[in-house]
Coordinates of C-alpha atoms in Angstrom, one line a residue:
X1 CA 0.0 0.0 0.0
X2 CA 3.0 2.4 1.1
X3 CA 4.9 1.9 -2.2
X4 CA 1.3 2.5 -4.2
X5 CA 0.8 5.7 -2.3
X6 CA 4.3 6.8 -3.1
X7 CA 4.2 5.9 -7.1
X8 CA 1.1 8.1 -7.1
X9 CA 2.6 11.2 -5.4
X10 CA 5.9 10.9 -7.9
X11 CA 3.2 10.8 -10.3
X12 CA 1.4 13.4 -9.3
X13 CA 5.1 15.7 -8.6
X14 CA 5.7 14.9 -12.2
X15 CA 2.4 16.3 -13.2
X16 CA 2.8 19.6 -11.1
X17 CA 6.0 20.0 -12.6
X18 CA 5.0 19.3 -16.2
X19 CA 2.3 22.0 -15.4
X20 CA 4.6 24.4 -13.7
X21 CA 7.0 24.2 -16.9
X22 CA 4.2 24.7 -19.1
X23 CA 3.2 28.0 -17.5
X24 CA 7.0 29.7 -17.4
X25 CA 7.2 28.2 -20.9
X26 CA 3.8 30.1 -21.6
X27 CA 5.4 33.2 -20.1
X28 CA 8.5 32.6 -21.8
X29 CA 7.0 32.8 -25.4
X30 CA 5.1 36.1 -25.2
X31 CA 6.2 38.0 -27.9
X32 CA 8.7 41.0 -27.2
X33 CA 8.8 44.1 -29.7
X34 CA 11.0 47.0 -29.4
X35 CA 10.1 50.1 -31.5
X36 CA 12.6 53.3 -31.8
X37 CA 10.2 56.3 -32.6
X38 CA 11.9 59.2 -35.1
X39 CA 12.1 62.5 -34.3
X40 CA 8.6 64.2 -32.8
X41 CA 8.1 60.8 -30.8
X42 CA 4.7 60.1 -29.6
X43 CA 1.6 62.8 -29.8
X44 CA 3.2 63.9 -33.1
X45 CA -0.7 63.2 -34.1
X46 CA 1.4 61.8 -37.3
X47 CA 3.9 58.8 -38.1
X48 CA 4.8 58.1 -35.0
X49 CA 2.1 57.8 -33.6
X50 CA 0.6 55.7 -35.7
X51 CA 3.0 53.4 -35.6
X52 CA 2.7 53.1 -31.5
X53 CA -1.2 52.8 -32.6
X54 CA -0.5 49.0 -34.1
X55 CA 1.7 47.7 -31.2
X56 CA -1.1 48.7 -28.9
X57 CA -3.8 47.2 -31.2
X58 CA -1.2 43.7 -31.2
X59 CA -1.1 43.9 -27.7
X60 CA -4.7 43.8 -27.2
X61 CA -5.5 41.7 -29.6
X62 CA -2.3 39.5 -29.9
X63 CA -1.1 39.1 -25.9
X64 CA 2.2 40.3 -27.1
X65 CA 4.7 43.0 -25.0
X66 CA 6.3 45.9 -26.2
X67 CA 8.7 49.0 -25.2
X68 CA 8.8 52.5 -27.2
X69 CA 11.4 54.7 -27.0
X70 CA 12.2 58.4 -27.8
X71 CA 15.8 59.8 -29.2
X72 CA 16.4 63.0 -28.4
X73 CA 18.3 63.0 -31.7
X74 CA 19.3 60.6 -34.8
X75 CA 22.3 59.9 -32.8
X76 CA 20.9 57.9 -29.8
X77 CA 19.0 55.2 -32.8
X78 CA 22.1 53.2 -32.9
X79 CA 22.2 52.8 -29.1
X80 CA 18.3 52.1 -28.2
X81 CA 18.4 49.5 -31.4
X82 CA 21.4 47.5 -29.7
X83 CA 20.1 48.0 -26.5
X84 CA 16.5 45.8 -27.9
X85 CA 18.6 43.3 -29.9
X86 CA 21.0 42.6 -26.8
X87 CA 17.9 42.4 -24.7
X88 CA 16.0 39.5 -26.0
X89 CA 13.6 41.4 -28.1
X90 CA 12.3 39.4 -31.0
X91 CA 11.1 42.2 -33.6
X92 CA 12.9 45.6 -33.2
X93 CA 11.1 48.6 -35.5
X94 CA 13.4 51.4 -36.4
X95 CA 10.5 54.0 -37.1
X96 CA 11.8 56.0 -40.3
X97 CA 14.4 56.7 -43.3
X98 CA 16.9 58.5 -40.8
X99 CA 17.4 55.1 -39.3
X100 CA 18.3 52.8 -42.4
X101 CA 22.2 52.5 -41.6
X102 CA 21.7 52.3 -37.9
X103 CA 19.2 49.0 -38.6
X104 CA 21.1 47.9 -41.2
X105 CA 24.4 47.8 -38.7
X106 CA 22.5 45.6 -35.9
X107 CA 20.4 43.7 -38.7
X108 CA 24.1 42.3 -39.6
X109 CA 25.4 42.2 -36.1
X110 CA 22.5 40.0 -34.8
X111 CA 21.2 37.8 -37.4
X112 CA 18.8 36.2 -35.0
X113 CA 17.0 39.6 -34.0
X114 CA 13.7 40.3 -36.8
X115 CA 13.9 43.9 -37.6
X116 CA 11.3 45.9 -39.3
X117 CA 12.2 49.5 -41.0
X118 CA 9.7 52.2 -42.6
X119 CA 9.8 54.1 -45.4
X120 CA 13.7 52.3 -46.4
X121 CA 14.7 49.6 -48.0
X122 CA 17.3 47.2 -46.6
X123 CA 18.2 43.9 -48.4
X124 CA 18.8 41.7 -45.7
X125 CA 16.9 37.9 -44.8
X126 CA 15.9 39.4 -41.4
X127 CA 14.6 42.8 -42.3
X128 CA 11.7 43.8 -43.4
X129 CA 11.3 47.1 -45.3
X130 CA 7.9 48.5 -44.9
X131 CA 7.4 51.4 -48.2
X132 CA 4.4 53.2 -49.0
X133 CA 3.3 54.6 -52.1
X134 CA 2.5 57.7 -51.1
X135 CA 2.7 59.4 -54.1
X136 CA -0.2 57.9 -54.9
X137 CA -2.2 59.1 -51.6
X138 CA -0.8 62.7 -52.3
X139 CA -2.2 61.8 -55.9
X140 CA -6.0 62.0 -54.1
X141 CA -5.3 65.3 -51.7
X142 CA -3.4 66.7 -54.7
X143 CA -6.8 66.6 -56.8
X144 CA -9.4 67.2 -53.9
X145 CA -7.2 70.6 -53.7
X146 CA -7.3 71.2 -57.1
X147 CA -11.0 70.7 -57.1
X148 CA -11.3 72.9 -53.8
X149 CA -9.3 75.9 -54.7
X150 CA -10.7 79.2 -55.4
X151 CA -7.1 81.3 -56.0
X152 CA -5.6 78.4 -58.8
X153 CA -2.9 78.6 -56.6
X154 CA -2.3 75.4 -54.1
X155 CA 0.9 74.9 -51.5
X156 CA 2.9 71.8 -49.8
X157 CA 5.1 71.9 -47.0
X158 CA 7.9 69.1 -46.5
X159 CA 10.2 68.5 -43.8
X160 CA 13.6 67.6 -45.1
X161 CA 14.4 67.8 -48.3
X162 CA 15.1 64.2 -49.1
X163 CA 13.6 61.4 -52.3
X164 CA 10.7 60.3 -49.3
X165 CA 9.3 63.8 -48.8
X166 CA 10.0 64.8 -52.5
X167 CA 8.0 61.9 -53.0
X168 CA 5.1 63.4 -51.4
X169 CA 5.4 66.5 -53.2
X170 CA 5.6 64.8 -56.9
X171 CA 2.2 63.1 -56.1
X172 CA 0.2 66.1 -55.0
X173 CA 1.9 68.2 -57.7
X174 CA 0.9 65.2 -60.3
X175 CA -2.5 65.3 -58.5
X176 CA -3.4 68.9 -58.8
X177 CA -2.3 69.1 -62.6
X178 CA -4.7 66.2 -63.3
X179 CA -7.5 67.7 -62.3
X180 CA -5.9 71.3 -63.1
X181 CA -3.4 71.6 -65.2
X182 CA -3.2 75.2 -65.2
X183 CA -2.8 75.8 -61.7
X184 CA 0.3 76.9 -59.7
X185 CA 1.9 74.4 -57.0
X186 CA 4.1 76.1 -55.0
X187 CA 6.1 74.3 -52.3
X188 CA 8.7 75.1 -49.5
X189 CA 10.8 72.5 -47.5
X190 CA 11.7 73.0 -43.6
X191 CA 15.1 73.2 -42.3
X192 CA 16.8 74.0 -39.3
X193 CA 18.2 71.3 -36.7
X194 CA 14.1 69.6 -36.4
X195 CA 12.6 69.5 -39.8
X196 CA 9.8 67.2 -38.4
X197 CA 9.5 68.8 -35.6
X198 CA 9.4 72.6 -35.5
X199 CA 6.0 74.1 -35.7
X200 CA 6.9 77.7 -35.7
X201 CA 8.9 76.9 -38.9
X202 CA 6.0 75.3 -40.2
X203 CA 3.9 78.0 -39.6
X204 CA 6.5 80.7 -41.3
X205 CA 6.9 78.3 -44.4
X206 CA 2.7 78.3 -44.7
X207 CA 2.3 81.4 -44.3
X208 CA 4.2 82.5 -46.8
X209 CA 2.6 80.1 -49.4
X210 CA -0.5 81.7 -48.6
X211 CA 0.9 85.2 -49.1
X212 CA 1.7 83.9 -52.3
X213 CA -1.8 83.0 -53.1
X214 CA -2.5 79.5 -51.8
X215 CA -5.6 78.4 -50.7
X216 CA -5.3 74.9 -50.0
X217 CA -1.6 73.6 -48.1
X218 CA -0.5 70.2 -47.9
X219 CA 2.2 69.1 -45.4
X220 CA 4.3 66.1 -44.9
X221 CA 6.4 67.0 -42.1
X222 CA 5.5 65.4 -39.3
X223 CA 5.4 67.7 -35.8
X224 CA 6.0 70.6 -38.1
X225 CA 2.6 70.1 -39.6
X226 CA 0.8 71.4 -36.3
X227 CA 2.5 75.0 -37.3
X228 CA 1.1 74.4 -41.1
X229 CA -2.5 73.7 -40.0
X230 CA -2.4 76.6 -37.6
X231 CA -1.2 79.1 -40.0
X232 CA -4.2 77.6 -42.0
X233 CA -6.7 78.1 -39.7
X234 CA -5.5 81.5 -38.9
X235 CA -5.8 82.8 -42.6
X236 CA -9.2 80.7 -43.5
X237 CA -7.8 78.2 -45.7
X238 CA -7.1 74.8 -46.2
X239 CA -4.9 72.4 -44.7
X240 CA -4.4 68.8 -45.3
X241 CA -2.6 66.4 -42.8
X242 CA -0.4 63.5 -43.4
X243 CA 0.3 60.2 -42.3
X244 CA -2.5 60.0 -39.5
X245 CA -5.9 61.7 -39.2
X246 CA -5.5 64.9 -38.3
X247 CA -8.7 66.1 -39.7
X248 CA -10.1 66.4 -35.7
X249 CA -6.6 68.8 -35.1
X250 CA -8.6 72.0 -36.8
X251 CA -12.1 70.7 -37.7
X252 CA -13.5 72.6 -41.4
X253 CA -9.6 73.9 -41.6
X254 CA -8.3 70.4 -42.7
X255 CA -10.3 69.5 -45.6
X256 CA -8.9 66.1 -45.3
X257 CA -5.6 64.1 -44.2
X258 CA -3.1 61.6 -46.9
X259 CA -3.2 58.5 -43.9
X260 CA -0.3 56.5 -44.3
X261 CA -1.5 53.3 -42.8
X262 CA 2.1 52.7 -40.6
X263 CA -0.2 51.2 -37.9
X264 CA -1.8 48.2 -40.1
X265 CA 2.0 47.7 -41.5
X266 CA 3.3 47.4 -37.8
X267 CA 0.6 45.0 -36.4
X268 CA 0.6 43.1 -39.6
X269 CA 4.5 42.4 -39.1
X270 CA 4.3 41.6 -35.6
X271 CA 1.6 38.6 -36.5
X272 CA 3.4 37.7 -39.2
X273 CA 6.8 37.2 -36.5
X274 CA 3.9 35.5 -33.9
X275 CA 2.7 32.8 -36.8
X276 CA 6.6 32.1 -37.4
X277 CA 5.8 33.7 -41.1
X278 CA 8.1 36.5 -41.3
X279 CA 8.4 38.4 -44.8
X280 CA 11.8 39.5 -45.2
X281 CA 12.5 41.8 -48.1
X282 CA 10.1 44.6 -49.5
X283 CA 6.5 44.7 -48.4
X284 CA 5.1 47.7 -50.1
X285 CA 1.6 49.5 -49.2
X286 CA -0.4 51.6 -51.8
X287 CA -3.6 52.5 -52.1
X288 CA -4.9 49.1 -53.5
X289 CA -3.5 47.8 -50.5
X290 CA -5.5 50.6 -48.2
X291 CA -1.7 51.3 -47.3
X292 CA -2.5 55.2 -47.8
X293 CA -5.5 57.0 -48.8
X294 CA -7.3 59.8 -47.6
X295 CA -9.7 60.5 -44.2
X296 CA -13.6 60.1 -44.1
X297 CA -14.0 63.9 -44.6
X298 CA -16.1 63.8 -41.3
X299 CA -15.7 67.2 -41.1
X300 CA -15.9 68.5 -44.4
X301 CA -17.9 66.2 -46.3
X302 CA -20.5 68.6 -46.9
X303 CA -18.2 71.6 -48.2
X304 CA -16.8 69.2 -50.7
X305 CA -19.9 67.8 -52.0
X306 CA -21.0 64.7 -53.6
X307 CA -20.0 65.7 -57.1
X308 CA -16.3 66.3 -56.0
X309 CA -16.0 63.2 -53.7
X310 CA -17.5 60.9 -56.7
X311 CA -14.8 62.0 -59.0
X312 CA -12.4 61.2 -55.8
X313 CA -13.3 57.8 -56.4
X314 CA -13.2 57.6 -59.7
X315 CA -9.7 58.9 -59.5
X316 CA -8.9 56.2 -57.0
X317 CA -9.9 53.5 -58.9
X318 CA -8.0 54.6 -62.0
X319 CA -4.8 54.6 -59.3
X320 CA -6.0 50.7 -58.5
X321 CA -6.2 49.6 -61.9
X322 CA -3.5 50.8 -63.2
X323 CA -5.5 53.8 -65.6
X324 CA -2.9 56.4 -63.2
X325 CA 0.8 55.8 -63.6
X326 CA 3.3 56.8 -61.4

């Protein structure tokens, strides 16, 4: 009887134990992301914080854990991108094009880390380059404006000036002159030591456009678009946002914002590393991907008018089919 009741408690040890090891290994396998944020960091009400927006929606929807943080300049991205990989991390997000050599480094020096970059391309088996087409976005705001516009004259205001941002500007310039091909694009780029994050420069470089006649002013310039949509409102003209909706930042002064999706291109990477299906290489979002596009026009819906917002969509179909080239 003795030597039954002890094979049962071994058995039942072995069973507690099994049970414990399953639980740490449970704890063990929740999914760890690092993201570097660029320059602005969070409650830029643009890229970065949409980007923070899909590692919230993975955790809540995922069970995964993540960590953010904030450079105070280009500098520190090296340091906060070891400091994941060293760490234990298992997908590290370098937020932006400033950061391509930093990621590329650590991508090299720690083959078994899963990095993600946006808006650059790095050609390495455990990177994975997250591009937008945002000309074609710009395309859509670049033709609501034209259609909007009451002086022929329209305005866009980039941060640095560097092939991403120009990138911006050659769709809303291509956009406008579709629908217009007689009116004026002007355009100013930021600089100074914070190009994405200087809204008094912003604010100069908008007001001038509209000095010069503009009525509607696009931005794609991060922080430094608050300055553009203020100068905007101030002088009773347009503004349109980038990257997130910023249609609620002025309500009736931003006619509509260019969203960039970065959130759906973050959470969709971080379920791709939890279902062990991790797409190395270039994984582009345009707008038949509803990677960009434009806002609900929640706001302004009625200003624009149903004529103007069907030819929106026609425009945005051509763009999907192929009709639109870029």
């Amino acid at each position: 009887m003795k030597k039954i009741f002890a094979f049962l408690m071994v058995v039942m040890m072995l069973a507690l134990t099994a049970c414990g090891g399953k639980e740490e290994a449970a704890k063990e396998e929740t999914l760890k992301v690092g993201i570097v944020l660029s320059i602005g960091g969070l409650g830029d009400k643009s890229f970065n914080d949409s980007a923070y927006r899909g590692l919230e929606q993975a955790k809540k929807d995922l069970g995964i854990e993540f960590k953010y943080v904030e450079p105070a300049s280009p500098a520190e991205d090296e340091q906060f991108l070891r400091e994941f990989a060293e760490n234990g991390y298992d997908l590290v997000v370098a937020t932006g094009f400033l950061m391509k050599d930093a990621t590329e480094k650590m991508a090299k020096e720690f083959p078994d880390v899963k990095f993600a970059i946006i808006d650059e391309v790095i050609e390495l088996p455990n990177v994975s380059s997250l591009v937008f087409s945002e000309d074609e976005g710009s395309f859509l705001v670049g033709a609501l404006a034209a259609m909007m516009s009451e002086t022929n004259t329209v305005g866009f205001v980039g941060g640095m000036e560097v092939p991403l941002i120009k990138k911006f500007q050659r769709g809303y310039d291509m956009g406008a002159k579709y629908v217009n091909p007689d009116i004026k694009v002007l355009g100013l780029f930021t600089s100074g030591p914070n190009p994405f994050n200087d809204p008094v420069r912003g604010k100069e470089n908008a007001l001038s456009l509209i000095k010069q006649g503009a009525d509607v002013v696009y931005h794609a310039a991060g922080g430094t678009g608050v300055g553009v949509i203020d100068a905007a409102k101030e002088s009773g003209v347009y503004a349109i946002g980038v990257d997130s909706n910023q249609d609620d930042v002025a309500p009736g002064t931003v006619l509509t914002s260019m969203i960039k999706n970065v959130d759906v291109a973050v959470y969709n990477t971080v379920k791709q590393v939890l279902d062990n299906d991790f797409k190395a290489g270039i994984n582009r979002f345009g707008v038949a991907e509803n990677g960009v596009g434009t806002s609900d026009f929640a706001n302004t819906k009625d200003v624009i008018g149903e004529e103007k917002l069907n030819k929106l969509k026609e425009i945005r179909e051509k763009i999907i089919n192929g009709e639109i080239k870029f």
